[in-house]
């Protein structure tokens, strides 16, 4: 088994990749000699990221480069890398160098000193990110904490160090809508925080615009909590009570012969209840959608090729070798 795996999902990171390779390799070599692997996942980039990975793989035997068949999103790209990596210790990193790889020795030391299975990095400060992003992130982590039963640490991204035992347990969770930091918190074992300051991106723009953040937030909340579902039924119950009272009022008004005068309040009620119903339906739809996605039981990602030596036989993903050769046959 390799001592150390560093797993990095990359989407349109062509400008970062050489600097990333240089800094991560230096840290890994100092830590583990040549007993490490650098696992880069190309998540269907539209730029030259894959070409850069191929170029690096040609000269660096430590590199494992995984090319997904299309963009699967950060969480699934990361899952592909985690599935295929072989290390006894696994560091999850972003490609943009916002999370400094040089923190690895300290994180490893903390892991050994406290005999922990997970060392998760908690952001003390975040450089180079907009006030709106920081505010929505802060709000999201607090809302999540209020709604979920699993205690998911605040201000923690996917930057973390894991033991093989923790990773294998994590990989046994089969769900499709993956909120990795929550799932890692859920598995338990000893998990310790590690405070750090988040840097600005080395190059390029964030790939988490508001809509993607919202998607992640919904996956997180519906994946780890049924509180919104319960809230929906409570609200529905309360509204039923109120509308029964209103019905009495409306009938009394009709008996007294002044129905037209109540138009404004009627409209108010119609709109109010309509909105409440839509909200409740929306929440139910959210869970139903999840059930539907899970029930399909599709592989989480498709690998189209792997350079270097990676772990074979994945439980969650579809190993693309057969698929790729299948495609070739059809072409011939
Ligand atoms: N990423 C990915 N697939 C995507 C979007 C992002 O693999 O569809 C990777 C990206 O290359 C980076 C990490 O996920 O390594 C985090 O993305 P980003 O830095 O854009 O997010 P932020 O740090 O702004 O939250
Ligand atoms: Mg980033």
CSV table of C-alpha atoms and ligand atoms in Angstrom, one decimal:
chain,number,residue,atom,x,y,z
A,1,UNK,CA,0.0,0.0,0.0
A,2,UNK,CA,1.1,3.5,-0.8
A,3,UNK,CA,1.8,5.6,2.3
A,4,UNK,CA,0.1,8.7,1.1
A,5,UNK,CA,-2.5,9.7,-1.5
A,6,UNK,CA,-3.3,13.3,-2.4
A,7,UNK,CA,-6.6,13.5,-4.2
A,8,UNK,CA,-7.5,16.6,-6.3
A,9,UNK,CA,-10.5,17.1,-8.5
A,10,UNK,CA,-9.8,19.5,-11.3
A,11,UNK,CA,-12.2,21.4,-13.5
A,12,UNK,CA,-10.8,23.9,-15.9
A,13,UNK,CA,-7.7,24.3,-13.9
A,14,UNK,CA,-5.1,24.4,-16.7
A,15,UNK,CA,-3.6,27.6,-15.3
A,16,UNK,CA,-3.2,26.1,-11.8
A,17,UNK,CA,-2.0,22.6,-12.6
A,18,UNK,CA,1.8,23.1,-13.0
A,19,UNK,CA,2.1,25.1,-9.9
A,20,UNK,CA,-0.2,22.6,-8.1
A,21,UNK,CA,2.0,19.7,-9.3
A,22,UNK,CA,5.2,21.5,-8.2
A,23,UNK,CA,4.0,22.4,-4.7
A,24,UNK,CA,2.2,19.2,-3.9
A,25,UNK,CA,5.0,17.0,-5.2
A,26,UNK,CA,7.5,18.9,-3.0
A,27,UNK,CA,5.4,18.5,0.1
A,28,UNK,CA,4.7,14.8,-0.6
A,29,UNK,CA,8.3,14.0,-1.4
A,30,UNK,CA,9.5,15.6,1.8
A,31,UNK,CA,6.9,13.6,3.7
A,32,UNK,CA,6.9,10.2,2.1
A,33,UNK,CA,9.9,10.0,-0.3
A,34,UNK,CA,8.6,8.3,-3.4
A,35,UNK,CA,6.0,6.3,-1.4
A,36,UNK,CA,3.1,8.6,-2.4
A,37,UNK,CA,0.7,9.1,-5.3
A,38,UNK,CA,-0.9,12.2,-6.6
A,39,UNK,CA,-4.4,11.5,-7.9
A,40,UNK,CA,-5.7,14.1,-10.3
A,41,UNK,CA,-9.2,13.8,-11.6
A,42,UNK,CA,-10.1,15.7,-14.7
A,43,UNK,CA,-13.8,16.5,-14.3
A,44,UNK,CA,-14.7,17.0,-18.0
A,45,UNK,CA,-12.7,20.2,-18.3
A,46,UNK,CA,-13.3,22.4,-21.3
A,47,UNK,CA,-9.8,23.8,-21.3
A,48,UNK,CA,-6.4,22.0,-21.6
A,49,UNK,CA,-6.5,20.5,-18.1
A,50,UNK,CA,-6.4,16.9,-19.4
A,51,UNK,CA,-3.6,17.6,-21.9
A,52,UNK,CA,-1.6,19.1,-19.0
A,53,UNK,CA,-2.3,16.0,-16.9
A,54,UNK,CA,-1.1,13.7,-19.7
A,55,UNK,CA,2.0,15.7,-20.1
A,56,UNK,CA,2.8,15.5,-16.4
A,57,UNK,CA,1.9,11.8,-16.2
A,58,UNK,CA,4.5,11.1,-19.0
A,59,UNK,CA,7.3,12.3,-16.7
A,60,UNK,CA,6.1,11.8,-13.2
A,61,UNK,CA,5.5,8.1,-12.1
A,62,UNK,CA,3.8,9.3,-8.9
A,63,UNK,CA,0.9,10.7,-10.8
A,64,UNK,CA,-2.4,8.9,-11.3
A,65,UNK,CA,-4.5,10.9,-13.7
A,66,UNK,CA,-8.2,10.0,-14.0
A,67,UNK,CA,-10.3,11.4,-16.9
A,68,UNK,CA,-14.0,11.4,-16.3
A,69,UNK,CA,-16.2,11.1,-19.4
A,70,UNK,CA,-17.9,14.4,-18.7
A,71,UNK,CA,-18.3,17.0,-16.0
A,72,UNK,CA,-19.8,15.2,-13.0
A,73,UNK,CA,-19.4,18.0,-10.4
A,74,UNK,CA,-16.9,18.5,-7.6
A,75,UNK,CA,-18.3,15.9,-5.2
A,76,UNK,CA,-18.5,13.1,-7.7
A,77,UNK,CA,-15.1,13.8,-9.2
A,78,UNK,CA,-13.7,13.7,-5.7
A,79,UNK,CA,-15.5,10.4,-5.1
A,80,UNK,CA,-13.9,8.9,-8.2
A,81,UNK,CA,-10.4,9.9,-6.9
A,82,UNK,CA,-11.1,8.6,-3.4
A,83,UNK,CA,-12.4,5.3,-4.9
A,84,UNK,CA,-9.3,4.7,-7.0
A,85,UNK,CA,-6.6,6.0,-4.6
A,86,UNK,CA,-4.5,3.4,-2.6
A,87,UNK,CA,-2.9,5.4,0.2
A,88,UNK,CA,-2.8,4.6,3.9
A,89,UNK,CA,-3.4,8.3,4.5
A,90,UNK,CA,-5.4,10.4,2.2
A,91,UNK,CA,-5.3,14.1,1.8
A,92,UNK,CA,-8.2,15.8,-0.1
A,93,UNK,CA,-7.2,19.1,-1.7
A,94,UNK,CA,-8.6,21.7,-4.2
A,95,UNK,CA,-6.7,22.3,-7.4
A,96,UNK,CA,-6.7,26.1,-7.1
A,97,UNK,CA,-4.2,26.1,-4.1
A,98,UNK,CA,-6.7,27.9,-1.9
A,99,UNK,CA,-6.0,25.2,0.7
A,100,UNK,CA,-2.2,25.1,1.2
A,101,UNK,CA,-0.7,21.7,0.6
A,102,UNK,CA,2.2,22.7,2.9
A,103,UNK,CA,-0.1,22.2,5.9
A,104,UNK,CA,0.2,18.4,5.3
A,105,UNK,CA,3.0,17.7,7.8
A,106,UNK,CA,1.2,19.5,10.6
A,107,UNK,CA,-2.1,17.7,9.8
A,108,UNK,CA,-0.3,14.4,9.8
A,109,UNK,CA,1.4,15.2,13.1
A,110,UNK,CA,-2.0,16.2,14.6
A,111,UNK,CA,-3.5,12.9,13.4
A,112,UNK,CA,-0.8,10.8,15.0
A,113,UNK,CA,-0.6,12.8,18.2
A,114,UNK,CA,-4.3,12.5,18.8
A,115,UNK,CA,-4.8,9.1,17.1
A,116,UNK,CA,-7.5,10.5,15.0
A,117,UNK,CA,-9.0,9.0,11.8
A,118,UNK,CA,-9.9,12.4,10.3
A,119,UNK,CA,-8.2,15.8,10.5
A,120,UNK,CA,-10.6,18.3,9.0
A,121,UNK,CA,-9.4,21.8,8.2
A,122,UNK,CA,-11.5,24.7,9.5
A,123,UNK,CA,-11.3,28.0,7.7
A,124,UNK,CA,-10.2,30.8,10.1
A,125,UNK,CA,-10.1,33.4,7.4
A,126,UNK,CA,-10.8,33.3,3.7
A,127,UNK,CA,-8.8,35.5,1.4
A,128,UNK,CA,-9.8,36.7,-2.0
A,129,UNK,CA,-13.5,35.6,-1.8
A,130,UNK,CA,-16.4,38.0,-2.2
A,131,UNK,CA,-18.3,39.2,0.9
A,132,UNK,CA,-21.4,37.6,-0.6
A,133,UNK,CA,-19.8,34.2,-0.9
A,134,UNK,CA,-18.5,34.4,2.7
A,135,UNK,CA,-21.8,35.5,4.0
A,136,UNK,CA,-23.8,32.8,2.2
A,137,UNK,CA,-21.3,30.2,3.2
A,138,UNK,CA,-21.5,31.3,6.9
A,139,UNK,CA,-25.3,31.3,6.8
A,140,UNK,CA,-25.3,27.9,5.1
A,141,UNK,CA,-23.1,26.2,7.7
A,142,UNK,CA,-25.2,27.6,10.5
A,143,UNK,CA,-28.5,26.6,9.0
A,144,UNK,CA,-27.1,23.2,8.3
A,145,UNK,CA,-26.1,22.8,12.0
A,146,UNK,CA,-29.5,23.9,13.1
A,147,UNK,CA,-31.3,21.5,10.9
A,148,UNK,CA,-29.3,18.3,11.0
A,149,UNK,CA,-28.8,15.5,13.5
A,150,UNK,CA,-25.3,14.7,12.4
A,151,UNK,CA,-22.9,17.3,13.8
A,152,UNK,CA,-21.3,18.6,10.7
A,153,UNK,CA,-18.4,20.9,11.6
A,154,UNK,CA,-18.8,24.6,10.8
A,155,UNK,CA,-16.7,26.4,8.1
A,156,UNK,CA,-15.2,23.2,6.9
A,157,UNK,CA,-14.8,22.3,3.3
A,158,UNK,CA,-13.5,19.1,1.8
A,159,UNK,CA,-9.9,19.9,2.7
A,160,UNK,CA,-9.1,17.1,5.1
A,161,UNK,CA,-6.7,14.2,6.0
A,162,UNK,CA,-8.2,10.7,6.4
A,163,UNK,CA,-7.0,7.3,7.5
A,164,UNK,CA,-7.6,4.3,5.2
A,165,UNK,CA,-10.1,3.0,7.7
A,166,UNK,CA,-12.1,6.2,7.6
A,167,UNK,CA,-11.9,6.3,3.8
A,168,UNK,CA,-13.1,2.7,3.4
A,169,UNK,CA,-16.0,3.3,5.7
A,170,UNK,CA,-16.9,6.5,3.8
A,171,UNK,CA,-16.7,4.6,0.5
A,172,UNK,CA,-19.3,2.1,1.8
A,173,UNK,CA,-22.0,4.8,1.8
A,174,UNK,CA,-23.8,4.3,-1.4
A,175,UNK,CA,-25.9,7.5,-1.8
A,176,UNK,CA,-26.0,9.4,-5.1
A,177,UNK,CA,-26.5,12.9,-3.9
A,178,UNK,CA,-23.1,13.2,-2.1
A,179,UNK,CA,-22.3,15.9,0.4
A,180,UNK,CA,-18.9,14.5,1.3
A,181,UNK,CA,-18.0,16.6,4.3
A,182,UNK,CA,-21.3,15.6,5.9
A,183,UNK,CA,-20.9,12.0,5.0
A,184,UNK,CA,-17.4,11.9,6.6
A,185,UNK,CA,-18.8,13.6,9.7
A,186,UNK,CA,-21.5,10.9,9.8
A,187,UNK,CA,-19.1,7.9,9.8
A,188,UNK,CA,-17.8,8.8,13.2
A,189,UNK,CA,-14.4,7.7,14.7
A,190,UNK,CA,-12.2,10.4,16.1
A,191,UNK,CA,-12.3,13.5,14.0
A,192,UNK,CA,-10.3,16.6,15.0
A,193,UNK,CA,-10.4,20.2,13.7
A,194,UNK,CA,-7.3,21.9,12.3
A,195,UNK,CA,-7.6,25.7,11.9
A,196,UNK,CA,-6.0,27.4,8.9
A,197,UNK,CA,-6.3,30.5,6.8
A,198,UNK,CA,-7.7,30.0,3.3
A,199,UNK,CA,-5.8,31.6,0.5
A,200,UNK,CA,-7.1,33.2,-2.7
A,201,UNK,CA,-7.3,31.1,-5.8
A,202,UNK,CA,-3.9,30.8,-7.6
A,203,UNK,CA,-5.6,31.4,-10.9
A,204,UNK,CA,-9.0,31.3,-12.6
A,205,UNK,CA,-12.5,31.8,-11.2
A,206,UNK,CA,-14.6,29.9,-8.7
A,207,UNK,CA,-16.7,27.0,-10.2
A,208,UNK,CA,-19.2,27.3,-7.4
A,209,UNK,CA,-21.5,30.1,-8.5
A,210,UNK,CA,-24.7,30.7,-6.5
A,211,UNK,CA,-26.8,28.1,-8.2
A,212,UNK,CA,-24.2,25.3,-7.5
A,213,UNK,CA,-23.9,26.4,-3.9
A,214,UNK,CA,-27.7,26.2,-3.6
A,215,UNK,CA,-27.6,22.7,-5.1
A,216,UNK,CA,-25.0,21.7,-2.6
A,217,UNK,CA,-26.9,23.3,0.3
A,218,UNK,CA,-30.1,21.4,-0.7
A,219,UNK,CA,-28.2,18.1,-1.0
A,220,UNK,CA,-26.7,18.8,2.4
A,221,UNK,CA,-30.0,19.6,4.1
A,222,UNK,CA,-32.1,16.9,2.4
A,223,UNK,CA,-29.3,14.4,2.7
A,224,UNK,CA,-28.8,14.8,6.4
A,225,UNK,CA,-32.1,16.0,7.8
A,226,UNK,CA,-35.8,15.3,7.6
A,227,UNK,CA,-36.6,18.5,9.7
A,228,UNK,CA,-37.8,20.4,6.6
A,229,UNK,CA,-40.2,17.5,5.9
A,230,UNK,CA,-41.5,17.7,9.4
A,231,UNK,CA,-41.7,21.5,9.2
A,232,UNK,CA,-43.8,21.1,6.0
A,233,UNK,CA,-46.3,18.8,7.8
A,234,UNK,CA,-46.5,21.1,10.8
A,235,UNK,CA,-47.1,24.1,8.7
A,236,UNK,CA,-49.7,22.2,6.7
A,237,UNK,CA,-51.5,21.2,9.9
A,238,UNK,CA,-51.5,24.7,11.3
A,239,UNK,CA,-52.8,26.1,8.0
A,240,UNK,CA,-55.6,23.5,7.9
A,241,UNK,CA,-56.6,24.8,11.4
A,242,UNK,CA,-56.6,28.4,10.3
A,243,UNK,CA,-58.6,27.7,7.1
A,244,UNK,CA,-61.2,25.9,9.2
A,245,UNK,CA,-61.6,29.0,11.3
A,246,UNK,CA,-61.8,31.1,8.2
A,247,UNK,CA,-64.5,28.8,6.8
A,248,UNK,CA,-66.6,29.5,9.8
A,249,UNK,CA,-66.0,33.3,9.3
A,250,UNK,CA,-66.8,33.0,5.6
A,251,UNK,CA,-70.1,31.1,6.2
A,252,UNK,CA,-71.1,33.6,8.9
A,253,UNK,CA,-70.4,36.5,6.4
A,254,UNK,CA,-72.4,34.8,3.8
A,255,UNK,CA,-75.4,34.3,6.2
A,256,UNK,CA,-75.1,38.0,7.1
A,257,UNK,CA,-75.3,38.8,3.4
A,258,UNK,CA,-72.0,40.8,2.9
A,259,UNK,CA,-69.9,38.4,0.8
A,260,UNK,CA,-68.6,40.9,-1.7
A,261,UNK,CA,-67.1,43.1,0.9
A,262,UNK,CA,-64.7,40.3,1.8
A,263,UNK,CA,-63.0,40.1,-1.6
A,264,UNK,CA,-59.7,41.5,-0.4
A,265,UNK,CA,-59.3,39.1,2.5
A,266,UNK,CA,-60.5,36.2,0.3
A,267,UNK,CA,-57.8,36.9,-2.2
A,268,UNK,CA,-55.3,37.2,0.6
A,269,UNK,CA,-56.3,33.8,1.9
A,270,UNK,CA,-56.2,32.2,-1.6
A,271,UNK,CA,-52.8,33.5,-2.3
A,272,UNK,CA,-51.5,32.7,1.2
A,273,UNK,CA,-52.7,29.1,1.1
A,274,UNK,CA,-51.6,28.7,-2.5
A,275,UNK,CA,-48.1,29.8,-1.5
A,276,UNK,CA,-48.0,27.5,1.5
A,277,UNK,CA,-49.2,24.5,-0.6
A,278,UNK,CA,-46.5,25.2,-3.1
A,279,UNK,CA,-43.9,25.3,-0.4
A,280,UNK,CA,-45.0,22.1,1.1
A,281,UNK,CA,-45.2,20.4,-2.3
A,282,UNK,CA,-41.7,21.8,-3.1
A,283,UNK,CA,-40.3,20.2,0.0
A,284,UNK,CA,-42.0,16.9,-0.7
A,285,UNK,CA,-40.7,17.1,-4.3
A,286,UNK,CA,-37.2,17.5,-3.0
A,287,UNK,CA,-37.3,14.3,-1.1
A,288,UNK,CA,-39.2,12.5,-3.8
A,289,UNK,CA,-36.5,13.6,-6.3
A,290,UNK,CA,-33.8,12.1,-4.0
A,291,UNK,CA,-35.7,8.8,-3.7
A,292,UNK,CA,-36.0,8.7,-7.5
A,293,UNK,CA,-32.3,9.3,-8.0
A,294,UNK,CA,-31.3,6.8,-5.4
A,295,UNK,CA,-33.7,4.2,-6.7
A,296,UNK,CA,-32.1,4.4,-10.2
A,297,UNK,CA,-28.9,3.1,-8.6
A,298,UNK,CA,-26.7,4.4,-11.4
A,299,UNK,CA,-22.9,4.4,-11.0
A,300,UNK,CA,-21.8,7.7,-9.5
A,301,UNK,CA,-19.3,8.5,-12.3
A,302,UNK,CA,-17.8,7.1,-15.4
A,303,UNK,CA,-14.1,6.9,-15.8
A,304,UNK,CA,-13.0,6.9,-19.4
A,305,UNK,CA,-9.2,6.4,-18.9
A,306,UNK,CA,-6.6,6.1,-16.1
A,307,UNK,CA,-3.0,6.8,-16.5
A,308,UNK,CA,-0.6,5.4,-13.9
A,309,UNK,CA,-1.4,2.7,-11.4
A,310,UNK,CA,-4.7,3.1,-9.6
A,311,UNK,CA,-6.7,0.8,-7.4
A,312,UNK,CA,-8.8,-1.6,-9.6
A,313,UNK,CA,-12.4,-2.6,-9.1
A,314,UNK,CA,-14.5,0.2,-7.8
A,315,UNK,CA,-17.7,-0.3,-6.0
A,316,UNK,CA,-19.3,3.0,-6.8
A,317,UNK,CA,-18.2,4.0,-10.2
A,318,UNK,CA,-18.2,2.4,-13.6
A,319,UNK,CA,-14.7,1.5,-14.6
A,320,UNK,CA,-14.4,3.0,-18.0
A,321,UNK,CA,-11.9,0.6,-19.5
A,322,UNK,CA,-14.6,-1.8,-20.6
A,323,UNK,CA,-16.7,1.1,-21.7
A,324,UNK,CA,-13.9,2.7,-23.6
A,325,UNK,CA,-13.1,-0.5,-25.4
A,326,UNK,CA,-16.8,-1.0,-26.1
A,327,UNK,CA,-16.8,2.4,-27.8
A,328,UNK,CA,-13.7,1.5,-29.8
A,329,UNK,CA,-15.3,-1.7,-31.0
A,330,UNK,CA,-18.3,0.2,-32.3
A,331,UNK,CA,-16.0,2.6,-34.1
A,332,UNK,CA,-14.0,-0.2,-35.8
B,1,LIG,N1,-14.3,21.2,-9.4
B,1,LIG,C1,-14.6,20.0,-10.0
B,1,LIG,N2,-15.7,20.0,-10.8
B,1,LIG,C2,-16.6,21.0,-10.9
B,1,LIG,C3,-16.4,22.2,-10.2
B,1,LIG,C4,-15.2,22.3,-9.4
B,1,LIG,O1,-13.8,19.1,-10.0
B,1,LIG,O2,-17.6,20.8,-11.6
B,1,LIG,C5,-13.1,21.3,-8.6
B,1,LIG,C6,-12.2,22.6,-8.8
B,1,LIG,O3,-11.3,22.3,-9.9
B,1,LIG,C7,-11.5,22.8,-7.5
B,1,LIG,C8,-12.5,22.3,-6.5
B,1,LIG,O4,-13.5,21.5,-7.2
B,1,LIG,O5,-10.4,21.9,-7.4
B,1,LIG,C9,-13.3,23.4,-5.8
B,1,LIG,O6,-13.8,24.3,-6.8
B,1,LIG,P1,-13.7,25.9,-6.7
B,1,LIG,O7,-12.3,26.3,-6.3
B,1,LIG,O8,-14.2,26.4,-8.0
B,1,LIG,O9,-14.8,26.2,-5.5
B,1,LIG,P2,-14.6,27.2,-4.3
B,1,LIG,O10,-13.2,27.0,-3.7
B,1,LIG,O11,-14.7,28.6,-4.9
B,1,LIG,O12,-15.7,26.9,-3.4
B,2,LIG,MG1,-11.5,27.2,-4.7
